[in-house]
Short mmCIF file of C-alpha atoms in Angstrom, two decimals:
data_model
loop_
_atom_site.label_atom_id
_atom_site.label_comp_id
_atom_site.label_asym_id
_atom_site.label_seq_id
_atom_site.Cartn_x
_atom_site.Cartn_y
_atom_site.Cartn_z
CA MET A 6 291.28 -102.78 73.16
CA SER A 7 289.34 -104.18 70.22
CA ALA A 8 289.96 -107.81 69.28
CA GLU A 9 290.40 -106.74 65.66
CA PRO A 10 293.19 -104.20 65.04
CA LEU A 11 292.35 -101.01 63.20
CA LEU A 12 295.38 -101.64 61.00
CA GLU A 13 297.13 -104.92 60.30
CA VAL A 14 300.22 -105.10 58.10
CA THR A 15 301.57 -108.52 57.14
CA ASP A 16 304.86 -109.29 55.37
CA LEU A 17 304.90 -105.92 53.59
CA LYS A 18 307.60 -105.51 50.95
CA LYS A 19 308.54 -102.62 48.71
CA HIS A 20 311.45 -103.09 46.33
CA PHE A 21 312.67 -100.37 43.98
CA PRO A 22 314.34 -101.43 40.72
CA VAL A 23 317.95 -100.47 40.01
CA ARG A 24 318.45 -99.66 36.32
CA ARG A 25 321.70 -99.10 34.43
CA GLY A 26 322.90 -98.50 30.91
CA ALA A 27 321.49 -96.65 27.93
CA MET A 28 318.52 -99.03 27.78
CA GLN A 29 317.90 -98.67 31.52
CA ARG A 30 317.72 -102.40 32.04
CA GLN A 31 316.95 -103.54 35.55
CA THR A 32 320.08 -104.94 37.16
CA GLY A 33 318.81 -105.41 40.67
CA SER A 34 316.57 -103.89 43.32
CA VAL A 35 316.71 -101.96 46.57
CA ARG A 36 314.71 -103.64 49.34
CA ALA A 37 313.39 -100.51 51.04
CA VAL A 38 310.83 -102.52 53.01
CA ASP A 39 311.49 -106.23 53.34
CA GLY A 40 308.86 -108.22 55.20
CA VAL A 41 307.38 -105.76 57.71
CA SER A 42 304.49 -106.89 59.94
CA PHE A 43 302.71 -105.00 62.71
CA GLY A 44 299.26 -104.18 64.07
CA LEU A 45 297.77 -100.95 65.36
CA GLU A 46 294.78 -100.84 67.70
CA ARG A 47 292.10 -98.18 67.76
CA GLY A 48 293.22 -95.29 69.95
CA GLU A 49 296.80 -96.56 70.15
CA THR A 50 300.05 -94.82 69.24
CA LEU A 51 302.71 -97.01 67.67
CA GLY A 52 306.14 -95.45 67.33
CA LEU A 53 308.23 -96.43 64.31
CA VAL A 54 311.90 -95.65 64.84
CA GLY A 55 315.21 -96.38 63.16
CA GLU A 56 318.03 -94.72 61.26
CA SER A 57 317.44 -92.66 58.12
CA GLY A 58 316.83 -94.84 55.08
CA CYS A 59 315.62 -97.88 57.02
CA GLY A 60 312.19 -97.86 55.35
CA LYS A 61 309.97 -96.03 57.85
CA THR A 62 308.51 -93.48 55.45
CA THR A 63 308.11 -96.03 52.65
CA THR A 64 306.16 -98.22 55.06
CA ALA A 65 303.93 -95.27 55.96
CA ARG A 66 303.32 -94.37 52.33
CA ALA A 67 302.32 -97.96 51.56
CA VAL A 68 299.88 -97.98 54.48
CA LEU A 69 298.24 -94.81 53.12
CA CYS A 70 298.09 -96.17 49.56
CA LEU A 71 300.52 -93.48 48.39
CA THR A 72 302.85 -96.12 46.99
CA ARG A 73 301.99 -99.62 45.80
CA PRO A 74 303.78 -102.37 47.74
CA SER A 75 305.66 -105.11 45.91
CA SER A 76 303.87 -107.70 48.04
CA GLY A 77 302.27 -108.20 51.42
CA ARG A 78 298.90 -107.45 52.95
CA ILE A 79 297.46 -104.28 54.48
CA VAL A 80 294.09 -104.58 56.22
CA PHE A 81 292.38 -101.42 57.48
CA ASP A 82 289.30 -101.89 59.66
CA GLY A 83 288.66 -105.30 58.13
CA VAL A 84 289.16 -104.21 54.50
CA ASP A 85 292.06 -105.72 52.56
CA VAL A 86 293.44 -102.59 50.90
CA GLY A 87 295.18 -104.54 48.14
CA GLN A 88 291.92 -106.22 47.12
CA ALA A 89 289.64 -103.21 47.62
CA THR A 90 287.60 -101.72 44.80
CA ALA A 91 288.04 -98.09 43.77
CA ARG A 92 284.84 -97.22 45.66
CA GLU A 93 286.06 -98.96 48.82
CA LEU A 94 289.40 -97.14 48.62
CA ARG A 95 287.66 -93.80 48.20
CA ALA A 96 285.66 -94.53 51.35
CA LEU A 97 288.80 -95.55 53.26
CA ARG A 98 291.11 -92.68 52.33
CA PRO A 99 289.38 -89.98 54.41
CA ARG A 100 289.84 -92.22 57.44
CA MET A 101 293.63 -92.35 56.98
CA GLN A 102 295.48 -89.03 57.02
CA MET A 103 299.07 -87.82 57.28
CA VAL A 104 301.00 -85.05 59.01
CA PHE A 105 304.18 -84.36 57.05
CA GLN A 106 307.70 -83.57 58.20
CA ASP A 107 308.07 -80.34 56.21
CA SER A 108 305.12 -78.19 57.21
CA TYR A 109 305.99 -75.52 54.64
CA SER A 110 306.21 -77.68 51.52
CA SER A 111 303.10 -79.62 52.54
CA LEU A 112 301.03 -76.43 52.24
CA ASN A 113 300.33 -74.69 48.94
CA PRO A 114 302.21 -71.35 49.18
CA ARG A 115 299.62 -69.70 46.92
CA ARG A 116 296.66 -70.64 49.07
CA SER A 117 295.56 -69.34 52.43
CA VAL A 118 295.83 -71.84 55.26
CA GLY A 119 292.04 -71.86 55.50
CA ARG A 120 291.84 -72.96 51.88
CA SER A 121 294.35 -75.75 52.55
CA ILE A 122 292.32 -76.98 55.52
CA VAL A 123 289.03 -76.85 53.61
CA GLU A 124 290.33 -78.76 50.57
CA PRO A 125 289.59 -82.25 52.00
CA LEU A 126 286.08 -81.08 52.86
CA LEU A 127 285.53 -79.96 49.27
CA GLN A 128 286.74 -83.33 47.96
CA HIS A 129 284.98 -85.69 50.34
CA THR A 130 281.92 -83.98 51.85
CA LYS A 131 278.76 -82.19 50.78
CA LEU A 132 278.95 -79.47 53.42
CA THR A 133 277.67 -76.03 52.54
CA ARG A 134 280.09 -73.12 52.39
CA LEU A 135 278.91 -71.88 55.78
CA GLU A 136 279.36 -75.35 57.29
CA ARG A 137 282.85 -75.59 55.80
CA ASP A 138 283.81 -72.19 57.20
CA GLU A 139 282.52 -73.22 60.61
CA ARG A 140 284.49 -76.48 60.43
CA VAL A 141 287.72 -74.61 59.54
CA ALA A 142 287.22 -72.26 62.49
CA GLU A 143 286.57 -75.24 64.77
CA LEU A 144 289.73 -76.99 63.58
CA LEU A 145 291.93 -73.92 64.02
CA ASN A 146 290.59 -73.51 67.55
CA LEU A 147 291.27 -77.18 68.21
CA VAL A 148 294.97 -76.85 67.33
CA GLY A 149 295.41 -73.61 69.26
CA LEU A 150 295.23 -71.05 66.45
CA ASP A 151 292.96 -68.04 66.09
CA PRO A 152 290.31 -68.73 63.40
CA ALA A 153 290.91 -65.19 62.12
CA LEU A 154 294.26 -66.47 60.78
CA ALA A 155 292.48 -68.61 58.17
CA THR A 156 292.98 -65.92 55.52
CA ARG A 157 296.76 -65.74 56.07
CA MET A 158 299.31 -67.36 53.76
CA PRO A 159 301.72 -70.11 54.90
CA HIS A 160 304.80 -67.83 54.84
CA GLU A 161 303.17 -65.63 57.48
CA PHE A 162 303.34 -68.43 60.07
CA SER A 163 306.15 -69.89 62.15
CA GLY A 164 307.17 -73.51 61.68
CA GLY A 165 305.23 -74.60 64.75
CA GLN A 166 302.13 -72.74 63.61
CA ARG A 167 302.34 -74.31 60.15
CA GLN A 168 302.57 -77.75 61.71
CA ARG A 169 299.43 -76.96 63.69
CA VAL A 170 297.75 -76.07 60.38
CA GLY A 171 298.91 -79.42 58.99
CA ILE A 172 297.37 -81.21 61.97
CA ALA A 173 294.12 -79.27 61.51
CA ARG A 174 293.99 -80.32 57.87
CA ALA A 175 294.63 -83.96 58.80
CA LEU A 176 291.73 -83.80 61.27
CA ALA A 177 289.27 -82.20 58.83
CA LEU A 178 287.61 -85.49 57.83
CA ARG A 179 287.62 -86.97 61.35
CA PRO A 180 290.02 -89.83 60.54
CA ASP A 181 290.57 -92.99 62.54
CA LEU A 182 294.32 -93.06 61.79
CA ILE A 183 296.90 -90.30 61.38
CA VAL A 184 300.40 -91.14 60.20
CA CYS A 185 302.83 -88.61 61.65
CA ASP A 186 306.00 -88.66 59.54
CA GLU A 187 308.74 -86.92 61.53
CA PRO A 188 306.28 -84.14 62.47
CA ILE A 189 308.59 -82.42 64.96
CA SER A 190 312.08 -82.92 63.52
CA SER A 191 312.35 -79.44 61.96
CA LEU A 192 311.02 -77.58 65.01
CA ASP A 193 312.73 -75.98 68.02
CA ILE A 194 312.84 -78.19 71.12
CA SER A 195 310.28 -76.12 73.04
CA ILE A 196 307.88 -76.23 70.08
CA GLN A 197 308.41 -79.98 69.67
CA ALA A 198 307.04 -80.58 73.17
CA GLN A 199 304.01 -78.39 72.44
CA ILE A 200 303.19 -80.31 69.25
CA VAL A 201 303.54 -83.69 70.96
CA THR A 202 301.29 -82.49 73.80
CA LEU A 203 298.75 -81.27 71.23
CA LEU A 204 298.77 -84.66 69.49
CA ALA A 205 298.23 -86.43 72.81
CA ASP A 206 295.34 -84.11 73.74
CA ILE A 207 293.68 -84.67 70.35
CA GLN A 208 294.01 -88.42 70.75
CA ASP A 209 292.45 -88.31 74.21
CA ARG A 210 289.54 -86.29 72.85
CA PHE A 211 288.80 -88.25 69.67
CA GLY A 212 290.26 -91.71 70.29
CA LEU A 213 292.17 -91.85 67.01
CA ALA A 214 295.28 -93.93 66.36
CA TYR A 215 298.74 -92.65 65.43
CA LEU A 216 301.57 -94.25 63.54
CA PHE A 217 304.31 -91.95 64.84
CA ILE A 218 307.57 -91.92 62.87
CA SER A 219 310.41 -90.11 64.59
CA HIS A 220 314.13 -89.95 65.28
CA ASP A 221 313.43 -88.30 68.63
CA LEU A 222 313.32 -91.23 71.03
CA ARG A 223 312.51 -89.01 74.01
CA MET A 224 309.32 -87.80 72.34
CA VAL A 225 308.54 -91.36 71.22
CA ARG A 226 308.80 -92.47 74.84
CA HIS A 227 306.50 -89.66 75.93
CA LEU A 228 303.77 -90.25 73.32
CA CYS A 229 303.78 -93.89 72.20
CA ASP A 230 302.12 -96.95 73.71
CA ARG A 231 304.36 -99.35 71.79
CA VAL A 232 307.49 -98.94 69.69
CA ALA A 233 308.61 -100.86 66.59
CA VAL A 234 312.29 -100.62 65.67
CA MET A 235 313.22 -100.78 61.98
CA HIS A 236 316.63 -101.71 60.63
CA GLN A 237 317.51 -102.29 56.96
CA GLY A 238 313.90 -102.57 55.86
CA ARG A 239 312.73 -104.89 58.62
CA ILE A 240 311.19 -104.55 62.06
CA VAL A 241 313.67 -106.14 64.44
CA GLU A 242 311.78 -105.55 67.69
CA THR A 243 308.34 -104.40 68.87
CA GLN A 244 307.62 -103.86 72.55
CA PRO A 245 305.47 -101.79 74.91
CA THR A 246 307.29 -98.48 75.24
CA GLU A 247 308.60 -98.71 78.79
CA ARG A 248 309.67 -102.32 78.33
CA LEU A 249 311.59 -101.45 75.17
CA PHE A 250 313.36 -98.53 76.82
CA GLY A 251 314.01 -100.48 80.00
CA LYS A 252 314.97 -103.90 78.60
CA PRO A 253 315.65 -103.77 74.85
CA GLU A 254 316.22 -107.22 73.39
CA HIS A 255 317.72 -106.70 69.93
CA PRO A 256 321.36 -105.52 69.62
CA TYR A 257 320.35 -102.79 67.17
CA THR A 258 317.73 -101.48 69.61
CA ARG A 259 320.31 -101.38 72.38
CA ALA A 260 322.71 -99.49 70.12
CA LEU A 261 319.97 -97.03 69.14
CA LEU A 262 319.02 -96.33 72.75
CA SER A 263 322.62 -96.01 73.88
CA ALA A 264 322.98 -92.96 71.65
CA VAL A 265 320.19 -91.09 73.50
CA PRO A 266 321.54 -88.65 76.13
CA ARG A 267 320.32 -89.50 79.59
CA ARG A 268 318.12 -87.00 81.38
CA PRO A 269 319.47 -85.90 84.77
CA GLY A 270 317.92 -87.81 87.63
CA ARG A 271 316.40 -90.59 85.51
CA ALA A 272 317.91 -93.99 84.93
CA SER A 273 317.94 -95.30 81.41
#
């Protein structure tokens, strides 16, 4: 692995003000993220797990510059995101993409899926129309969909197919990092396994990194190289995946893993 992480997050905090009264004066704050630190290597998958409301998605949004942190430092490929110029941020954003939990709401219902996939190419490249069409066809093939489906609307697809479209869109600009925010939670179990396998195959082919947020610890174990456990806005434990599942150190991690049903024939 590279000596310099692709992504390095140090003491990240995001506090939301609590306001009350007719004048909406601030009376306190909610510490959604409260001192989170982690690194992510090129080509690595880091799982981020924890109960709902522990700060996983807020952390991801801060990493992608979708929300401004209260404090802390985010360095992507050597660039301090908090100190970056507008031009530097514009150059970085195509390299950091996201696959959303709700595949339906993440796609414009009034646009064909091909149009949704091509949108990043329109914003960030100078490809000709023919080159864009070829890239869309290539991406649909990559995620296991017929390129002829590019003209279809989102409601004409199943949930698993829409998530494949979301993955294709995230890959359009050839990113170095994809944040997967609960990408399989709304899918049937059989489809979940297919999507996780697809993500693994794409990573093997292109060497990109994933920050994989999920409640499904079985899928996390299958896909991730390391796992970070969040609790009440903080990371309480980070370990290589098999070590964390085999010998968890923090009481919260042990409690989290104890709730996972054991698979027949495999020790926990």
